[in-house]
Coordinates of C-alpha atoms and ligand atoms in Angstrom, one line a residue:
Chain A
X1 CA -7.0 -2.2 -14.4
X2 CA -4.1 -0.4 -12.7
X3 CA -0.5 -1.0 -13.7
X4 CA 0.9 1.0 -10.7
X5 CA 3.4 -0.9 -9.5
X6 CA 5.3 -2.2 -6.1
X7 CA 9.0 -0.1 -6.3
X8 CA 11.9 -2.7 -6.8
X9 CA 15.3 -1.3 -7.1
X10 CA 18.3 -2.8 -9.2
X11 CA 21.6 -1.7 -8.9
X12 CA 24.1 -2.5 -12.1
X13 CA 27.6 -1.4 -13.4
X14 CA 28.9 -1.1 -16.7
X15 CA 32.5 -0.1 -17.1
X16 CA 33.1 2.6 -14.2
X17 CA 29.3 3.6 -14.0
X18 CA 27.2 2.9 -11.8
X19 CA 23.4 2.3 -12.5
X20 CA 20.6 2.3 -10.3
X21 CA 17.7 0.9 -11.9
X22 CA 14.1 1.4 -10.2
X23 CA 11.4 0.0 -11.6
X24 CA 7.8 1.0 -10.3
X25 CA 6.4 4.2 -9.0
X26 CA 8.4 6.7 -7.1
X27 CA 6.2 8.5 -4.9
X28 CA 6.2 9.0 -1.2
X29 CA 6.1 5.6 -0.2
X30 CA 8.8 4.8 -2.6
X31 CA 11.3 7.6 -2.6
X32 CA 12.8 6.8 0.8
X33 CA 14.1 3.3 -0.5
X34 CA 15.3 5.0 -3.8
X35 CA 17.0 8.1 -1.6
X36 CA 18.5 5.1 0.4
X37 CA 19.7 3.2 -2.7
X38 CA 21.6 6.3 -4.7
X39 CA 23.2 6.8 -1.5
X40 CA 24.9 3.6 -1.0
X41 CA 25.7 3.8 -4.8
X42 CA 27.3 6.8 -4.1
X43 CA 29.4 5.2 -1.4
X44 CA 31.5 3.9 -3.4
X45 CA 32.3 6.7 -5.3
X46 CA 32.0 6.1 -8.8
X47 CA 32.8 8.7 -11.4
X48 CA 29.5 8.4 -13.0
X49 CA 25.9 7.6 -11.4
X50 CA 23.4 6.6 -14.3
X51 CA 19.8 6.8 -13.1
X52 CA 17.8 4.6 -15.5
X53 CA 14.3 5.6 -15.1
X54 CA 13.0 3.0 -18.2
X55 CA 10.9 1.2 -15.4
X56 CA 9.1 4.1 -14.5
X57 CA 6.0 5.3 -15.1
X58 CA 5.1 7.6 -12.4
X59 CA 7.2 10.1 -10.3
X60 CA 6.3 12.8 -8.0
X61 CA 7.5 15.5 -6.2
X62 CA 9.1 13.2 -3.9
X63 CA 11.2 11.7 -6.5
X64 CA 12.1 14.4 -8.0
X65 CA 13.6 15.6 -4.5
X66 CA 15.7 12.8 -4.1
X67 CA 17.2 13.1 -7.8
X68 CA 17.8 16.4 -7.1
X69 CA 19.7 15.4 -3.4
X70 CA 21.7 13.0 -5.5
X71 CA 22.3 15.2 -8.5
X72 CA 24.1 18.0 -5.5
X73 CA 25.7 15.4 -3.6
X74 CA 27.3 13.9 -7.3
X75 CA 28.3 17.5 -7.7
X76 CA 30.3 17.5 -4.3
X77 CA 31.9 14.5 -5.4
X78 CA 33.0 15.7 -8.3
X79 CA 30.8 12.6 -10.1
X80 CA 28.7 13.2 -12.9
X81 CA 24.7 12.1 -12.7
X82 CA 22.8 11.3 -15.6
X83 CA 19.3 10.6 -15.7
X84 CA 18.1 8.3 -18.8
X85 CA 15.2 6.3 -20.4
X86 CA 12.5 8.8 -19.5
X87 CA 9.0 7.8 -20.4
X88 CA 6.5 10.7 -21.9
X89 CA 4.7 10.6 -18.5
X90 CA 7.4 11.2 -16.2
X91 CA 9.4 13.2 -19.0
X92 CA 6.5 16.0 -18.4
X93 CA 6.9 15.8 -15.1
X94 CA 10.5 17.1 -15.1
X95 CA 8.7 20.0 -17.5
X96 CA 6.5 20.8 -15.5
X97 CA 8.9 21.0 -12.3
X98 CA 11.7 22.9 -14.9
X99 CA 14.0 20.6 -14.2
X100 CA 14.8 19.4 -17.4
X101 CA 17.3 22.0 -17.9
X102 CA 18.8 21.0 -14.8
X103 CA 19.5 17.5 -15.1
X104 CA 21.9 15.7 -17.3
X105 CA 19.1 13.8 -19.3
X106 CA 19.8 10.8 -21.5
X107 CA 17.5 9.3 -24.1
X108 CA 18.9 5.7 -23.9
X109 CA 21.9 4.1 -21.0
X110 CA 23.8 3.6 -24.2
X111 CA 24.0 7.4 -24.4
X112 CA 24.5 8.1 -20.8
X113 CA 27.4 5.5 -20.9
X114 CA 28.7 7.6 -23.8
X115 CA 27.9 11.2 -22.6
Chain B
X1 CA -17.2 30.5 -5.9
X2 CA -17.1 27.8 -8.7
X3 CA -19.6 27.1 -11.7
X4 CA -19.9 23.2 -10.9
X5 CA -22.9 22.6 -8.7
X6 CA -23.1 18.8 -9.7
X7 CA -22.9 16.4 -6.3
X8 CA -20.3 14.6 -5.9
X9 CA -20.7 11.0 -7.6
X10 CA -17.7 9.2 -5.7
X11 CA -16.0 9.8 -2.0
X12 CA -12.9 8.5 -0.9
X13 CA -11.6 8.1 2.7
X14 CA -8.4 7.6 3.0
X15 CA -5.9 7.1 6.2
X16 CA -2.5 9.4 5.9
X17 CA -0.3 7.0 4.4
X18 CA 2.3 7.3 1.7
X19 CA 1.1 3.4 1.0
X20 CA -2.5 4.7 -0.1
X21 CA -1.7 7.2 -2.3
X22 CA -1.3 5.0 -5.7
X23 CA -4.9 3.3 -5.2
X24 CA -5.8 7.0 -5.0
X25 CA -3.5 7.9 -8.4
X26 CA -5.6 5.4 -9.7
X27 CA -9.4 6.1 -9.0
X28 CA -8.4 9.8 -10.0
X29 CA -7.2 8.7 -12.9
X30 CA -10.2 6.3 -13.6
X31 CA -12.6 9.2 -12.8
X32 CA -10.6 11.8 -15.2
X33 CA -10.7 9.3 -18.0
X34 CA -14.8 9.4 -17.5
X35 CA -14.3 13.4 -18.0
X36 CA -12.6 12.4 -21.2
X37 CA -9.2 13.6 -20.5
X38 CA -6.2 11.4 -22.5
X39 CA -3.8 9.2 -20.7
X40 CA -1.2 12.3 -19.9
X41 CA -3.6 14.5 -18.6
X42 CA -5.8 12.1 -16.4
X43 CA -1.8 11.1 -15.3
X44 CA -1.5 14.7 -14.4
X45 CA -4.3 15.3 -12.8
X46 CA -3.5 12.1 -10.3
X47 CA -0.2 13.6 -10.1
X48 CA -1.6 17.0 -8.8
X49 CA -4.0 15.1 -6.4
X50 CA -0.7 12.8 -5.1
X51 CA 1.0 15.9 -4.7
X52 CA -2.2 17.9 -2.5
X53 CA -2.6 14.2 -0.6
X54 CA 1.3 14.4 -0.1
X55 CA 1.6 17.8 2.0
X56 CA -1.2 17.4 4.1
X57 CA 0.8 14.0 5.1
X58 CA 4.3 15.7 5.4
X59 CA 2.9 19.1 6.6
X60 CA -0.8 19.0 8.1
X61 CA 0.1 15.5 9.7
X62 CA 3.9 15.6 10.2
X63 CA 3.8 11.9 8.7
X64 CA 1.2 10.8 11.7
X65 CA -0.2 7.1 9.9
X66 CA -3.5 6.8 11.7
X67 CA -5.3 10.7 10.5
X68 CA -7.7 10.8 7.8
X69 CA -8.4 12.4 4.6
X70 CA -11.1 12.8 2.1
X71 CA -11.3 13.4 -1.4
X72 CA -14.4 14.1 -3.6
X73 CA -14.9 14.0 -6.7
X74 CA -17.4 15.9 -9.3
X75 CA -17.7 15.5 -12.9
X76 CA -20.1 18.1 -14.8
X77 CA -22.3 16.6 -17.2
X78 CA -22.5 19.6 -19.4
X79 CA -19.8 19.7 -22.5
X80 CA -16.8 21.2 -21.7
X81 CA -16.6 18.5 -18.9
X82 CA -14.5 19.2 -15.8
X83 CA -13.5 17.2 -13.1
X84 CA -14.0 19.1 -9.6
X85 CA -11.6 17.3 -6.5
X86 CA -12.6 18.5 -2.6
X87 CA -9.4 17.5 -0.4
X88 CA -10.3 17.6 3.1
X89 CA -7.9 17.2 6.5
X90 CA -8.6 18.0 10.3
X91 CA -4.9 19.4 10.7
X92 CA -3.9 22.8 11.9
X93 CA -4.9 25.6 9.8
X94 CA -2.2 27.9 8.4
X95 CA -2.6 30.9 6.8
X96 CA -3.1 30.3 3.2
X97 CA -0.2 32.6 1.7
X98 CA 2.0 30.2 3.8
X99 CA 1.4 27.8 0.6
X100 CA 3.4 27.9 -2.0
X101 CA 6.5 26.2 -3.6
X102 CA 10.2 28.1 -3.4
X103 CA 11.5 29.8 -6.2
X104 CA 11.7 27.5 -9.1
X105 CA 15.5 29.0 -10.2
X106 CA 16.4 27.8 -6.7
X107 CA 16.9 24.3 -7.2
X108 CA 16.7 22.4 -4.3
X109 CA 15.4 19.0 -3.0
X110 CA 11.7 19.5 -2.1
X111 CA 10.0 22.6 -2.8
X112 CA 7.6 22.0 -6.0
X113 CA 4.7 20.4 -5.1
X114 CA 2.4 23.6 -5.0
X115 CA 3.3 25.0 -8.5
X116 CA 2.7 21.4 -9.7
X117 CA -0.3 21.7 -8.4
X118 CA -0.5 24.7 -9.4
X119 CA 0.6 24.2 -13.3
X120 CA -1.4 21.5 -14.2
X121 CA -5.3 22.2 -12.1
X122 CA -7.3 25.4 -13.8
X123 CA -8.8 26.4 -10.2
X124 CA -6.8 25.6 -7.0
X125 CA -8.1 27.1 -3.8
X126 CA -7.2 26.2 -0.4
X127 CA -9.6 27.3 2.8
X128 CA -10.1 26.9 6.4
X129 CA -12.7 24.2 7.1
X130 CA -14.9 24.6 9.9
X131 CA -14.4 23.5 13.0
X132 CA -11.0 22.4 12.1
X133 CA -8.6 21.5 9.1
X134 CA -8.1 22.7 5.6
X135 CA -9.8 22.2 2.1
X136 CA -8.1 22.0 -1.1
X137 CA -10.9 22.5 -4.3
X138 CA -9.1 21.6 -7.5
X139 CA -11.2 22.0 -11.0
X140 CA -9.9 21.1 -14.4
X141 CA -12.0 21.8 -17.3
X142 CA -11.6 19.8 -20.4
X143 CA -11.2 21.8 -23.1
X144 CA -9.0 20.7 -25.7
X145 CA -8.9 23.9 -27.6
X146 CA -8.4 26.7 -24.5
X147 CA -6.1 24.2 -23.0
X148 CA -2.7 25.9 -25.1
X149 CA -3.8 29.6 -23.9
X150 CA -4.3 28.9 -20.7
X151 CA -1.1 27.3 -19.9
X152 CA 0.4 30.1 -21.7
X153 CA -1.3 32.4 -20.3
X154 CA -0.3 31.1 -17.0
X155 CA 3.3 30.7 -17.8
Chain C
X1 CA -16.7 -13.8 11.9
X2 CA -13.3 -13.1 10.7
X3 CA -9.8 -13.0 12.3
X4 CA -9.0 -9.6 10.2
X5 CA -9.2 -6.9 13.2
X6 CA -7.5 -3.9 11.2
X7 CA -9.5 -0.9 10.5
X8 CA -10.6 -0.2 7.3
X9 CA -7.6 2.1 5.9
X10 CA -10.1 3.2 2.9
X11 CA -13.3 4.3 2.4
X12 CA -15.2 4.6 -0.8
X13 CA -18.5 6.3 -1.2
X14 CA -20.1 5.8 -4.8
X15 CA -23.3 6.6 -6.5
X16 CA -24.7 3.6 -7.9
X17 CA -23.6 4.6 -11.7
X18 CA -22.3 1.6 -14.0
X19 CA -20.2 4.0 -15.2
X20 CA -18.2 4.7 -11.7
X21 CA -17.4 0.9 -11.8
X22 CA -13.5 1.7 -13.5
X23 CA -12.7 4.1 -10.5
X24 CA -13.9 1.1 -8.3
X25 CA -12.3 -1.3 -10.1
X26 CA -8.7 0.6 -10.2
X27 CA -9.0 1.3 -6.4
X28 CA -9.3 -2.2 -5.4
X29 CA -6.9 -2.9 -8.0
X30 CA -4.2 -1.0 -6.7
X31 CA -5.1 -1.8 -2.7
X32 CA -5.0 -5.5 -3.7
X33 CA -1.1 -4.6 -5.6
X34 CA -0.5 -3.4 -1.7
X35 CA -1.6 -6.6 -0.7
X36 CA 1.3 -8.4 -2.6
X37 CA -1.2 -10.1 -5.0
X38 CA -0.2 -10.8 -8.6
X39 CA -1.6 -9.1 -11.7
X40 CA -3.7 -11.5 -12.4
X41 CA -5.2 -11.5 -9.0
X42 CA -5.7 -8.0 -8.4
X43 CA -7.4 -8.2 -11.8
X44 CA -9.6 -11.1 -10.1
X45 CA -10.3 -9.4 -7.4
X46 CA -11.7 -6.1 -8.7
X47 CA -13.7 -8.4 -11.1
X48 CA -15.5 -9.9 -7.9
X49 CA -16.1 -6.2 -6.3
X50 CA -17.2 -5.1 -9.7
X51 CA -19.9 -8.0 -9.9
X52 CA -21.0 -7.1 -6.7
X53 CA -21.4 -3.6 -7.5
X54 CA -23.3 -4.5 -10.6
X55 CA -26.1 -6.5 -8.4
X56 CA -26.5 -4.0 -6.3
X57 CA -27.2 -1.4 -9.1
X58 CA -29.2 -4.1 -11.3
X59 CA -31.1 -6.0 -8.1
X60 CA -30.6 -3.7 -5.1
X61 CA -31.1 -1.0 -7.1
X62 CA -33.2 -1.5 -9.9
X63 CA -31.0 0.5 -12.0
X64 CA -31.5 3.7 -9.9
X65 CA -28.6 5.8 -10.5
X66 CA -29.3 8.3 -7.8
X67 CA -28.6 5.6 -4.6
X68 CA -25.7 5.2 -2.9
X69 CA -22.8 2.4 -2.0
X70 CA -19.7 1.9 0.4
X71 CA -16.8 0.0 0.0
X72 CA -14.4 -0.1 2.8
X73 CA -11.1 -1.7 2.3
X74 CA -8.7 -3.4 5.2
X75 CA -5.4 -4.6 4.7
X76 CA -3.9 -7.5 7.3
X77 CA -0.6 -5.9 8.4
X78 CA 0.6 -9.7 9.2
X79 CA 2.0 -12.3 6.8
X80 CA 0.1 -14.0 5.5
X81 CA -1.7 -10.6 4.0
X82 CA -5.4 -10.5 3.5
X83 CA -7.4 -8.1 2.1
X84 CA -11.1 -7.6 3.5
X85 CA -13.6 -5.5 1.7
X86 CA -16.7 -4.8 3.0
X87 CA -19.8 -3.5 0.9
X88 CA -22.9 -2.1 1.8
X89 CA -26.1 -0.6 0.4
X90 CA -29.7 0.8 1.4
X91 CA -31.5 -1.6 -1.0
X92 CA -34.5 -3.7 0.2
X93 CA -33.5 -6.8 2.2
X94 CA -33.7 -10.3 0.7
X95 CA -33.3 -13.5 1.9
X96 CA -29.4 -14.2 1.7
X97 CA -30.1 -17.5 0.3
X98 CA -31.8 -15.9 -2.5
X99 CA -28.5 -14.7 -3.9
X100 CA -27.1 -17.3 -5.8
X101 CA -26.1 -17.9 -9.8
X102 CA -27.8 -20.4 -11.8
X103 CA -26.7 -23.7 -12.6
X104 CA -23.7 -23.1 -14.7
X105 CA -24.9 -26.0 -17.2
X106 CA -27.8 -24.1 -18.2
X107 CA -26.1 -21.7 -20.3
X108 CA -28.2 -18.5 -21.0
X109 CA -27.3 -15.1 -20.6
X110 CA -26.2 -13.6 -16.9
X111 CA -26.9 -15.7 -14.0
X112 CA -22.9 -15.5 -13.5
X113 CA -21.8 -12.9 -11.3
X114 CA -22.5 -14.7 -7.6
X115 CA -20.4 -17.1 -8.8
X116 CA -17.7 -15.4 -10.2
X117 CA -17.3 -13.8 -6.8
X118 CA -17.4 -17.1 -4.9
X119 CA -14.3 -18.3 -7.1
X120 CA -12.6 -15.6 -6.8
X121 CA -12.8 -14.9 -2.6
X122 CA -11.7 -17.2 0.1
X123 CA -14.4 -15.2 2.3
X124 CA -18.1 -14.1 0.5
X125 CA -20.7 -13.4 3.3
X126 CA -24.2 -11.6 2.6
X127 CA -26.0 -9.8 5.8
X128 CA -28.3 -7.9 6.7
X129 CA -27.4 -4.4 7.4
X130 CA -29.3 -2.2 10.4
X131 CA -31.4 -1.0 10.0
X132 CA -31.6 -1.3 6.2
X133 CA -29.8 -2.4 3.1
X134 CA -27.5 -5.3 3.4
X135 CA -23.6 -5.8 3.3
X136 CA -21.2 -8.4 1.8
X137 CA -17.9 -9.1 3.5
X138 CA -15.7 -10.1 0.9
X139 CA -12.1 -11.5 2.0
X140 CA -8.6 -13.1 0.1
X141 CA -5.7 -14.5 1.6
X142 CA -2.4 -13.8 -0.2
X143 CA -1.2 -17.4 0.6
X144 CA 0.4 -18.7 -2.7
X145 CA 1.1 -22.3 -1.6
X146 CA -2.2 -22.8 -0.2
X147 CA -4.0 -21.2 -3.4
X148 CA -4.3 -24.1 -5.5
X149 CA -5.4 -26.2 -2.4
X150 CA -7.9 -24.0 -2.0
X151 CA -9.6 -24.0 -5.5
X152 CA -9.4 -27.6 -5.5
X153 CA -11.6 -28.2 -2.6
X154 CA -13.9 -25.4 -3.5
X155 CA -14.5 -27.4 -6.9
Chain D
X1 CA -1.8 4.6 -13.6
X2 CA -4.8 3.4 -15.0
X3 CA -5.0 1.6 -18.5
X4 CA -8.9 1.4 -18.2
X5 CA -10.4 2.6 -21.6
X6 CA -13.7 4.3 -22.4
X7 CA -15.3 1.4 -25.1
X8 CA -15.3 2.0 -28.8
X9 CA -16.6 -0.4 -31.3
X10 CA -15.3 -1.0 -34.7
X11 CA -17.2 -3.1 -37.3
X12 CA -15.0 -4.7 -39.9
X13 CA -15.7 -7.2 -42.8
X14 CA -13.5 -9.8 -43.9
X15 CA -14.6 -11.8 -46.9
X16 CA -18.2 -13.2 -46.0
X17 CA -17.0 -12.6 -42.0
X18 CA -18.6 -9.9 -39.8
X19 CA -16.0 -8.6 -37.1
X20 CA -16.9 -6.6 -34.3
X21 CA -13.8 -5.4 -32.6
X22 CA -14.3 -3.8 -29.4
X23 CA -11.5 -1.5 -27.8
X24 CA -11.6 -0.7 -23.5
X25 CA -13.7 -2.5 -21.0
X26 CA -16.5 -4.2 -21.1
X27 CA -18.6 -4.4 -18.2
X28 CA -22.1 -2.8 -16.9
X29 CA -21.6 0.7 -18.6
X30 CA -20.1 -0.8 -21.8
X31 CA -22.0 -3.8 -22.3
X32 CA -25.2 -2.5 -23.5
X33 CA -23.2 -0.4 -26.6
X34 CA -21.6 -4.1 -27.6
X35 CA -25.1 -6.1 -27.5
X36 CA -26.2 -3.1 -29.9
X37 CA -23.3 -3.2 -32.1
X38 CA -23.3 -7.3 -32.4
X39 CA -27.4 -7.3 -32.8
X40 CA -26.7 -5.0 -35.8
X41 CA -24.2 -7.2 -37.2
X42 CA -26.4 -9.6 -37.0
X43 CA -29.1 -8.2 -38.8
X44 CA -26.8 -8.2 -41.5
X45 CA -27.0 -12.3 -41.7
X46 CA -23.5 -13.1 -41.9
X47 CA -22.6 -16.6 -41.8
X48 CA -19.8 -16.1 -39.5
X49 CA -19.9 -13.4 -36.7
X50 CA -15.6 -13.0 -34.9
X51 CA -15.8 -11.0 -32.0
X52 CA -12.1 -9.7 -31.7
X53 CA -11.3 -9.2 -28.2
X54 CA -7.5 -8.3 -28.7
X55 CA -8.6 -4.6 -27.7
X56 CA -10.1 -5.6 -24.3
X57 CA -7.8 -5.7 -20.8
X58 CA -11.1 -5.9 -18.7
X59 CA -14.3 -8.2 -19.6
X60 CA -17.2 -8.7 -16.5
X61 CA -20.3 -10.8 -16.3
X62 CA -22.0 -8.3 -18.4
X63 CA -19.8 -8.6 -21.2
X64 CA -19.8 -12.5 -21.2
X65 CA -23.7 -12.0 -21.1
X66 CA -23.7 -10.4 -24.3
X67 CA -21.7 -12.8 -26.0
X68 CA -24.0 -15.9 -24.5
X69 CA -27.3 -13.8 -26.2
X70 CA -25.1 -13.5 -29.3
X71 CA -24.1 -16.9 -29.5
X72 CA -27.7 -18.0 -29.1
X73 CA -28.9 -15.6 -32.1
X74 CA -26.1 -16.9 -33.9
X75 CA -27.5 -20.5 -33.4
X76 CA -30.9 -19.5 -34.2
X77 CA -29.8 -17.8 -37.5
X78 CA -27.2 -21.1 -38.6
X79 CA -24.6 -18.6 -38.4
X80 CA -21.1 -19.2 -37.0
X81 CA -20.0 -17.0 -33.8
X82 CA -16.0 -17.1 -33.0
X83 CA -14.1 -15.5 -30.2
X84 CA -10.8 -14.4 -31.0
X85 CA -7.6 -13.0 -29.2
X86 CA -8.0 -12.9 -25.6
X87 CA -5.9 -11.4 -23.7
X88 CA -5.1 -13.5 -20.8
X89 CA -7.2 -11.4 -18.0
X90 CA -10.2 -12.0 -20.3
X91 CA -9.3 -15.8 -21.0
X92 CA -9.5 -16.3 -17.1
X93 CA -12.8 -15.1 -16.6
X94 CA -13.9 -17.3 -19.1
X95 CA -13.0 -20.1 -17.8
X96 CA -14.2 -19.4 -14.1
X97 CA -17.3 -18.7 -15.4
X98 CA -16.9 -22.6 -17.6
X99 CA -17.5 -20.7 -20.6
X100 CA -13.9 -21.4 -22.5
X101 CA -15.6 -24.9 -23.5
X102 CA -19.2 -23.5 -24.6
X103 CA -18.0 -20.9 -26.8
X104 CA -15.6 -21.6 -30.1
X105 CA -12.9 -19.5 -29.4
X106 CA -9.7 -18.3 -31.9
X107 CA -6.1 -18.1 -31.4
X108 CA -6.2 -15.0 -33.9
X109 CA -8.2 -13.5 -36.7
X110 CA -6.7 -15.4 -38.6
X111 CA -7.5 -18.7 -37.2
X112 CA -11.3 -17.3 -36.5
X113 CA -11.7 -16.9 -40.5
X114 CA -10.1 -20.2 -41.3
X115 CA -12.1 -22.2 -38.7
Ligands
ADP1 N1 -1.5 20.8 3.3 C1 -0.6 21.6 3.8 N2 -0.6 21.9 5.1 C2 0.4 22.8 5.6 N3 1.3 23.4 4.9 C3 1.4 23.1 3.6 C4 0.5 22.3 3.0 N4 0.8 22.2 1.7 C5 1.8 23.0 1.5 N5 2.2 23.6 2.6 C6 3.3 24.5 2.8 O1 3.7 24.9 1.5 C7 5.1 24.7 1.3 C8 5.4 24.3 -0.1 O2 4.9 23.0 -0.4 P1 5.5 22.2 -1.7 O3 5.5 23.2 -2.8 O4 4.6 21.0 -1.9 O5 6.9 21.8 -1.3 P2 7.5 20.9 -0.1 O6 6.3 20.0 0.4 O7 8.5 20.0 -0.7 O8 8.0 21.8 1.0 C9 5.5 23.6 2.3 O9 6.8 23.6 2.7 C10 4.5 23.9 3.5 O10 5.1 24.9 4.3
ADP2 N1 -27.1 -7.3 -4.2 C1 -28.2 -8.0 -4.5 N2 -29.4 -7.7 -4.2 C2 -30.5 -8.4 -4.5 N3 -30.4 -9.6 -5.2 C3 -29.2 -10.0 -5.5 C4 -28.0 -9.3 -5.2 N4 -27.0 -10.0 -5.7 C5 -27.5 -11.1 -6.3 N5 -28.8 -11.1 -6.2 C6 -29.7 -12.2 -6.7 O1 -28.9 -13.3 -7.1 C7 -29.2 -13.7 -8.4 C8 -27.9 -14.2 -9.1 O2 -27.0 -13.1 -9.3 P1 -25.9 -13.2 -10.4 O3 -25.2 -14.6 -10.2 O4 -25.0 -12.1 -10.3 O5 -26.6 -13.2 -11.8 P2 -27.5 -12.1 -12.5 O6 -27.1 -10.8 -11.8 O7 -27.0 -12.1 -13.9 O8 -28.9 -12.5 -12.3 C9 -29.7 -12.4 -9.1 O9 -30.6 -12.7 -10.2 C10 -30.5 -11.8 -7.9 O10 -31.8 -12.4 -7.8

């Protein structure tokens, strides 16, 4: 019937990047847990923050917001954000907001290990 | 004002919580599949109804929990179908002009729900309700061949 | 009647059109996903509202597609979470004890749906409304260990 | 956000087998397009009738109502009606409504044409 699904948030690491990992829809109710999660990622510094959005099929504007928070704050700290693993749906959302000419956009982690 | 005279055939109350909004997502999505849109678009036009549902939560209600909302939805029955969405709130009324994203070359967090909105629903007009409140109309035809031109025309 | 005091945090408003049964369906769906339930179980328990729905359109109703139905939707904020959905027509009143399925030995077609919805609720109580129609208060407890118990002494 | 589907019937053969393979949701809007589909398959006089149901998320009472008149024209006609490929949303509500032992049901295709 539906396959919206209850946010859950992983974070992982893979050499000297750090991945956060949502899976679920990021919208208002979810954003503030994702905002919250990037941010302690980002504690600790590392020189690259992978965003791995392969869990997720919906995003809003509120999403979006936060990416683009973490994506200024990453500049600040000299850290480079990647977004990856983009599904269609919430790859035409970025379009749509033109922001995928903004981001650092990955097709797989692989690559955004790589990039 | 709009060429869709049809009643509505479903009316959703809602209270202003960011919890409710996906079991909205979803009977918007439900009801745009009826009107025969694919699986992007009737995700789009959820997302433009999430995005309407949104402000009126951040902005009309400054995140109170316990105010209400209602959508309602129309679906022609005449070929080229569209979906018509009636978003009602009792908040303050702003002047309508006040509405509208920031500069999209301006990147900054927040900012871009109104020229979502805007991008993806044909018709999006937002009132004064009387006694109090705003209303939002949103109206997206489906026309597979216009659909090109009019997002280029718009862009 | 029942210990769930909340106030319904959704409100739906359909006409009674089989074909308005996915956008019912996907609500509850997605209220029930709020509700912690499994996939399977939010499946289950938009199958019961949907079975409901399509007696009141078949029996309330006599296939009228011009009449109307409500569906209000409460969540328990405490653990364990409940979900409570009420439904309620304008149909002619009949003797609750009229509403039951056949004998499921007896296999012919229909005759299913009552009981499909008293498998699948912890809660299924028909009334009559004031001053007409009548409503069904349908409620499930998100209570994993207990579930099986449950079943087992219903069967 | 959703994965409901509009129902569309296909009509297949296999040797001296009838398939009817519905894609979406069955329930009070769709049923009455299956029973027509399935009666006309019948009026064909197959000896064995599979109704694939690896297309279909979302079965109601309606649906299974269809298949019980089916199954009893079958009888009527000495022709063989199988069930195949339920997903496991569908295989539930077969079996609350104690229909999983009245019915012959398939594994696969496969297994529905080799029965
Ligand atoms: N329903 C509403 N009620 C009041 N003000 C609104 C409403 N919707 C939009 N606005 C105004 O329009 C502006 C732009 O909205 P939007 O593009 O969604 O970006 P954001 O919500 O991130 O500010 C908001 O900042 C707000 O001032
Ligand atoms: N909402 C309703 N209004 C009137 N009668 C109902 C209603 N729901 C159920 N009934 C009665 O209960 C009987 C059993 O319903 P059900 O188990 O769903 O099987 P079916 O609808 O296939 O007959 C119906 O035949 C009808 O007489």
């Amino acid at each position: 019937m539906s396959n919206t699904q209850q946010l859950e948030i992983f974070i992982e690491s893979e050499g000297d990047a750090k991945i956060v990992r949502p899976v679920g829809d990021i919208d208002l109710s979810g954003a503030p847990a994702l905002r919250q999660q990037i941010s302690q990622a980002q504690q600790e510094h590392p020189t690259r923050l992978i965003v791995d959005l392969s869990g997720v099929p919906y995003m809003d504007s509120s999403g979006l917001a936060t990416l683009v928070e973490a994506m200024q704050i990453a500049r600040r700290n000299d850290a480079l954000l990647i977004i990856c693993s983009l599904q269609d749906k919430v790859r035409s959302i970025f379009e749509i907001a033109r922001l995928d000419m903004v981001f650092k956009i990955a097709q797989s982690r692989e690559d955004a290990i790589s990039m | 004002m709009t060429a869709i005279q049809t009643n509505p055939v479903v009316r959703l109350e809602i209270a202003s919580q960011p919890e409710l909004l996906a079991g909205a997502r979803a009977l918007i999505a439900a009801m745009a599949q009826r009107c025969g849109f694919n699986e992007i678009m009737c995700g789009q036009i959820s997302l433009a109804v999430d995005e309407a549902l949104c402000n009126i939560i951040k902005h009309g209600y400054n995140c109170r929990e316990d105010e209400r909302i209602w959508i309602s939805i129309s679906i022609t029955e005449t070929e080229p179908k569209s979906i018509k969405i009636i978003i009602e709130d009792t908040a303050d009324q702003i002047e309508v002009s006040e509405i509208r994203s920031r500069d999209l070359d301006d990147v900054r967090p927040g900012g871009l729900g109104v020229h979502i909105i805007k991008e993806i629903m044909d018709v999006v007009e937002y009132e004064h309700r009387q006694p109090r409140g705003m209303r939002l109309t949103l109206i997206k035809t489906n026309k597979p061949s216009q659909a090109r031109e009019n997002k280029e025309q718009k862009t």
